[in-house]
């Protein structure tokens, strides 16, 4: 497994691979790898000739400097975790390698997908995400790129950006991987104590309850019940919305198109998100 730290080297490495006609699978991450990331790597290994992983905690997508500072960074553990898998290269750039001073963010019209849900709570976040993903795609030119559906809004946004700017890259959304007790796997879980992890189960429990009662109850009833449960918990609910899975706009009555329940809640300073698809 090659470890590459410069933009020039990863670009040359990938251009050479492309010339041989091999299909490149790419898994972009911010590290603190967990089984969710490993499932993306395994899919890429299965479907592509070459698998490249990136580990880069992207400052441009953090709207709170403390959140950026506290984000878990565990490079050596990460490399150990993927050690026995046949990942071909891991790209681990520094911030200076990815961004020059005063570098502009990518200007791309997301047609409102960036203004709802996470976008309301984390202004500028998605601009930072598409800027770094566009940069990574330009360096790597992947044939397929794998993202988790836990960040459902991010996935929709990256699909939109990529379809316009990287039409030769297929963006693939992969199912959420959960702990046996239901907690969605997330790098941020590493910042929770054992008690906080148990308390955080209210997030997945709420989503499962909404799905289980989807046919029986109205959207308003489902949301009200869930919000009452959160009031009794130690987590601060930022939002719980049921949205159209395509437009991401809130829906108040059920329709035939797929919808998705999305939650963001804070356990202390740690912000957690999760979602469930409702048909
Ligand atoms: O989902 C993430 O880990 C990040 O947002 C991503 C896609 C790697 C961009 O920094």
Coordinates of C-alpha atoms and ligand atoms in Angstrom, one line a residue:
X1 CA 0.0 0.0 0.0
X2 CA 1.5 3.3 -1.1
X3 CA 1.2 6.4 1.1
X4 CA 1.1 9.5 -0.9
X5 CA 1.2 13.0 0.6
X6 CA 1.5 15.4 -2.3
X7 CA -1.0 16.5 -4.9
X8 CA 1.5 16.1 -7.7
X9 CA 2.4 12.5 -6.8
X10 CA -1.3 11.3 -6.5
X11 CA -2.1 13.0 -9.8
X12 CA 0.8 11.3 -11.6
X13 CA 0.1 8.0 -9.9
X14 CA -3.6 8.1 -11.1
X15 CA -2.7 9.4 -14.6
X16 CA -0.4 6.4 -15.1
X17 CA -3.1 4.0 -13.9
X18 CA -5.6 5.5 -16.3
X19 CA -3.2 5.0 -19.2
X20 CA -3.2 1.3 -18.5
X21 CA -7.1 1.3 -18.6
X22 CA -7.5 0.2 -15.0
X23 CA -10.8 1.3 -13.2
X24 CA -10.1 3.5 -10.2
X25 CA -12.3 3.3 -7.2
X26 CA -12.0 6.2 -4.7
X27 CA -13.1 6.4 -1.1
X28 CA -12.7 10.0 0.3
X29 CA -12.7 10.2 4.1
X30 CA -11.7 12.5 6.9
X31 CA -10.1 9.5 8.8
X32 CA -11.0 8.0 12.2
X33 CA -12.0 5.1 10.1
X34 CA -14.8 2.8 11.2
X35 CA -16.7 -0.2 9.7
X36 CA -18.8 2.2 7.6
X37 CA -15.6 3.4 5.8
X38 CA -14.4 -0.2 5.6
X39 CA -17.6 -1.2 3.9
X40 CA -17.0 1.5 1.2
X41 CA -13.4 0.3 0.8
X42 CA -14.7 -3.3 0.4
X43 CA -17.2 -2.3 -2.3
X44 CA -14.5 -0.4 -4.2
X45 CA -12.1 -3.4 -3.9
X46 CA -14.9 -5.6 -5.3
X47 CA -15.9 -3.4 -8.2
X48 CA -12.7 -1.6 -9.3
X49 CA -9.2 -2.6 -10.4
X50 CA -7.5 -0.1 -8.1
X51 CA -8.7 1.4 -4.8
X52 CA -7.6 4.7 -3.5
X53 CA -8.5 6.1 -0.1
X54 CA -8.0 9.7 1.0
X55 CA -7.7 10.9 4.6
X56 CA -8.0 14.6 4.9
X57 CA -9.7 16.6 7.6
X58 CA -10.9 19.4 5.4
X59 CA -10.9 22.8 7.3
X60 CA -13.1 24.4 4.6
X61 CA -16.1 22.4 5.6
X62 CA -16.0 23.2 9.4
X63 CA -17.9 26.2 10.4
X64 CA -16.7 26.1 14.0
X65 CA -12.9 26.1 14.6
X66 CA -13.3 24.1 17.8
X67 CA -15.1 21.4 15.9
X68 CA -12.2 21.3 13.4
X69 CA -9.7 21.2 16.2
X70 CA -11.5 18.4 18.1
X71 CA -12.2 16.3 15.1
X72 CA -10.6 12.9 15.7
X73 CA -7.3 12.4 13.9
X74 CA -5.8 8.9 14.2
X75 CA -3.6 8.3 11.1
X76 CA -1.6 5.4 12.4
X77 CA -4.7 3.5 13.7
X78 CA -6.4 4.2 10.4
X79 CA -3.5 2.7 8.5
X80 CA -3.5 -0.3 10.7
X81 CA -7.3 -0.8 10.2
X82 CA -6.9 -0.9 6.4
X83 CA -3.6 -2.8 6.6
X84 CA -4.8 -6.2 5.6
X85 CA -7.2 -4.9 2.9
X86 CA -5.7 -4.5 -0.6
X87 CA -6.0 -0.8 -0.8
X88 CA -3.5 0.4 -3.5
X89 CA -2.8 3.9 -2.2
X90 CA -3.8 6.2 0.6
X91 CA -3.6 9.9 -0.1
X92 CA -2.9 11.9 3.1
X93 CA -2.3 15.5 2.1
X94 CA -1.6 18.4 4.5
X95 CA -3.8 21.5 4.5
X96 CA -1.1 23.5 2.6
X97 CA -0.9 20.8 0.0
X98 CA -4.7 21.1 -0.7
X99 CA -5.2 24.8 -0.4
X100 CA -3.1 27.8 -1.3
X101 CA -3.5 31.0 0.7
X102 CA -6.8 32.8 0.0
X103 CA -7.9 30.1 -2.3
X104 CA -11.5 30.7 -3.5
X105 CA -14.1 28.1 -2.8
X106 CA -15.8 26.3 -5.7
X107 CA -18.7 28.3 -7.0
X108 CA -21.4 25.9 -8.1
X109 CA -25.2 26.4 -7.9
X110 CA -26.7 23.6 -5.8
X111 CA -30.2 24.9 -6.5
X112 CA -31.1 25.1 -2.9
X113 CA -30.0 21.6 -1.9
X114 CA -27.4 23.3 0.3
X115 CA -29.8 25.6 2.1
X116 CA -32.0 23.1 3.9
X117 CA -31.3 20.6 6.8
X118 CA -27.5 20.7 7.5
X119 CA -27.2 23.8 5.4
X120 CA -29.4 25.8 7.8
X121 CA -27.3 24.9 10.8
X122 CA -23.8 24.8 9.1
X123 CA -23.7 27.8 6.7
X124 CA -20.9 27.3 4.2
X125 CA -20.4 23.6 5.1
X126 CA -21.4 22.3 1.7
X127 CA -19.3 24.8 -0.2
X128 CA -16.3 23.4 1.7
X129 CA -17.4 19.8 0.9
X130 CA -17.8 20.4 -2.8
X131 CA -14.6 22.4 -3.0
X132 CA -12.5 19.5 -1.6
X133 CA -14.4 16.7 -3.4
X134 CA -14.0 18.6 -6.7
X135 CA -10.2 19.0 -6.0
X136 CA -9.9 15.3 -5.1
X137 CA -11.8 14.2 -8.2
X138 CA -9.6 16.4 -10.3
X139 CA -6.4 14.9 -8.8
X140 CA -7.6 11.3 -8.9
X141 CA -10.2 11.1 -11.8
X142 CA -12.0 8.2 -10.2
X143 CA -14.3 5.9 -12.3
X144 CA -16.3 5.3 -9.2
X145 CA -16.4 7.2 -5.9
X146 CA -18.1 5.8 -2.7
X147 CA -19.9 7.8 -0.1
X148 CA -22.0 6.7 2.9
X149 CA -25.7 7.5 3.0
X150 CA -25.5 8.6 6.6
X151 CA -24.6 12.0 5.1
X152 CA -27.6 11.8 2.7
X153 CA -27.7 15.5 1.9
X154 CA -23.9 15.5 1.2
X155 CA -24.4 12.5 -1.1
X156 CA -27.2 14.3 -3.1
X157 CA -25.0 17.4 -3.3
X158 CA -21.9 15.6 -4.4
X159 CA -24.0 13.7 -7.0
X160 CA -25.2 17.0 -8.4
X161 CA -21.8 18.6 -8.5
X162 CA -20.2 15.6 -10.0
X163 CA -22.8 15.0 -12.7
X164 CA -22.0 18.6 -14.0
X165 CA -18.2 18.8 -13.4
X166 CA -17.0 15.1 -13.4
X167 CA -19.4 13.3 -15.7
X168 CA -17.0 10.4 -16.0
X169 CA -17.1 9.7 -12.3
X170 CA -20.0 7.6 -10.9
X171 CA -20.9 8.6 -7.4
X172 CA -22.2 5.7 -5.4
X173 CA -24.2 6.0 -2.2
X174 CA -23.7 3.1 0.2
X175 CA -26.0 1.9 3.0
X176 CA -25.5 3.2 6.6
X177 CA -23.6 0.8 8.8
X178 CA -24.8 0.6 12.4
X179 CA -23.6 -0.8 15.6
X180 CA -25.6 -3.9 16.7
X181 CA -27.6 -1.6 19.0
X182 CA -28.6 0.7 16.1
X183 CA -26.2 3.7 16.6
X184 CA -25.0 4.8 13.1
X185 CA -21.3 4.5 12.8
X186 CA -19.6 7.9 12.7
X187 CA -16.0 9.1 13.2
X188 CA -17.5 11.5 15.8
X189 CA -18.6 8.6 17.9
X190 CA -15.0 8.4 19.0
X191 CA -15.6 11.6 20.9
X192 CA -18.4 10.2 23.0
X193 CA -18.1 8.5 26.4
X194 CA -19.8 5.1 26.8
X195 CA -22.7 6.7 28.6
X196 CA -23.1 9.3 25.8
X197 CA -23.0 6.5 23.2
X198 CA -26.0 4.9 25.0
X199 CA -27.8 8.2 25.3
X200 CA -27.2 8.8 21.6
X201 CA -29.3 5.7 20.8
X202 CA -32.4 7.9 21.0
X203 CA -31.4 9.1 17.5
X204 CA -31.6 5.7 15.7
X205 CA -34.5 4.6 18.0
X206 CA -36.5 7.7 16.9
X207 CA -35.8 7.0 13.2
X208 CA -36.8 3.3 13.5
X209 CA -40.0 4.3 15.3
X210 CA -40.9 6.7 12.5
X211 CA -40.3 4.0 9.9
X212 CA -42.3 1.4 11.9
X213 CA -45.3 3.8 12.3
X214 CA -45.1 5.4 8.9
X215 CA -48.3 3.7 7.6
X216 CA -50.3 4.2 10.8
X217 CA -49.6 7.8 11.9
X218 CA -49.6 11.3 10.3
X219 CA -46.3 13.1 9.8
X220 CA -47.2 15.6 12.4
X221 CA -48.0 12.9 15.0
X222 CA -44.7 11.1 14.2
X223 CA -42.7 14.4 14.6
X224 CA -44.5 15.5 17.7
X225 CA -44.0 12.1 19.5
X226 CA -40.3 12.0 18.6
X227 CA -39.7 15.6 19.7
X228 CA -41.4 14.8 23.1
X229 CA -38.9 11.9 23.6
X230 CA -36.0 14.2 22.8
X231 CA -37.2 16.7 25.4
X232 CA -36.7 14.0 28.1
X233 CA -33.2 13.0 26.9
X234 CA -29.8 14.5 27.4
X235 CA -29.4 15.3 23.7
X236 CA -30.3 18.7 22.1
X237 CA -32.3 18.1 19.0
X238 CA -31.2 20.5 16.2
X239 CA -33.7 19.3 13.7
X240 CA -35.9 16.4 12.9
X241 CA -37.5 16.7 9.5
X242 CA -39.2 14.4 7.0
X243 CA -38.1 15.5 3.5
X244 CA -38.6 14.5 -0.1
X245 CA -35.6 12.3 -0.9
X246 CA -35.0 14.2 -4.1
X247 CA -35.6 17.9 -3.3
X248 CA -34.8 17.6 0.4
X249 CA -37.7 19.9 1.1
X250 CA -39.8 19.2 4.2
X251 CA -43.0 17.3 3.5
X252 CA -46.1 17.6 5.6
X253 CA -48.3 15.0 3.9
X254 CA -47.3 11.6 2.5
X255 CA -46.8 11.2 -1.2
X256 CA -45.8 8.4 -3.5
X257 CA -42.3 9.6 -3.9
X258 CA -39.6 8.4 -1.5
X259 CA -39.1 10.4 1.6
X260 CA -36.5 10.4 4.3
X261 CA -36.4 11.3 8.0
X262 CA -33.3 13.2 9.0
X263 CA -32.1 14.1 12.4
X264 CA -29.2 16.2 13.8
X265 CA -28.7 16.3 17.6
X266 CA -25.9 17.3 19.9
X267 CA -24.5 15.3 22.8
X268 CA -22.5 18.0 24.6
X269 CA -20.4 19.5 21.9
X270 CA -20.5 16.5 19.6
X271 CA -22.9 16.8 16.7
X272 CA -24.5 13.6 15.4
X273 CA -26.6 13.1 12.3
X274 CA -28.6 10.1 11.0
X275 CA -31.4 9.3 8.7
X276 CA -33.8 6.6 7.5
X277 CA -35.4 6.2 4.1
X278 CA -39.2 5.9 4.2
X279 CA -41.1 4.5 1.2
Ligands
LIG1 O1 -18.0 12.6 4.5 C1 -16.8 13.0 4.7 O2 -16.0 12.4 5.4 C2 -16.3 14.3 4.1 O3 -17.4 15.3 4.1 C3 -15.7 14.2 2.7 C4 -16.7 13.7 1.7 C5 -14.5 13.2 2.8 C6 -15.2 15.5 2.2 O4 -14.2 16.1 3.1

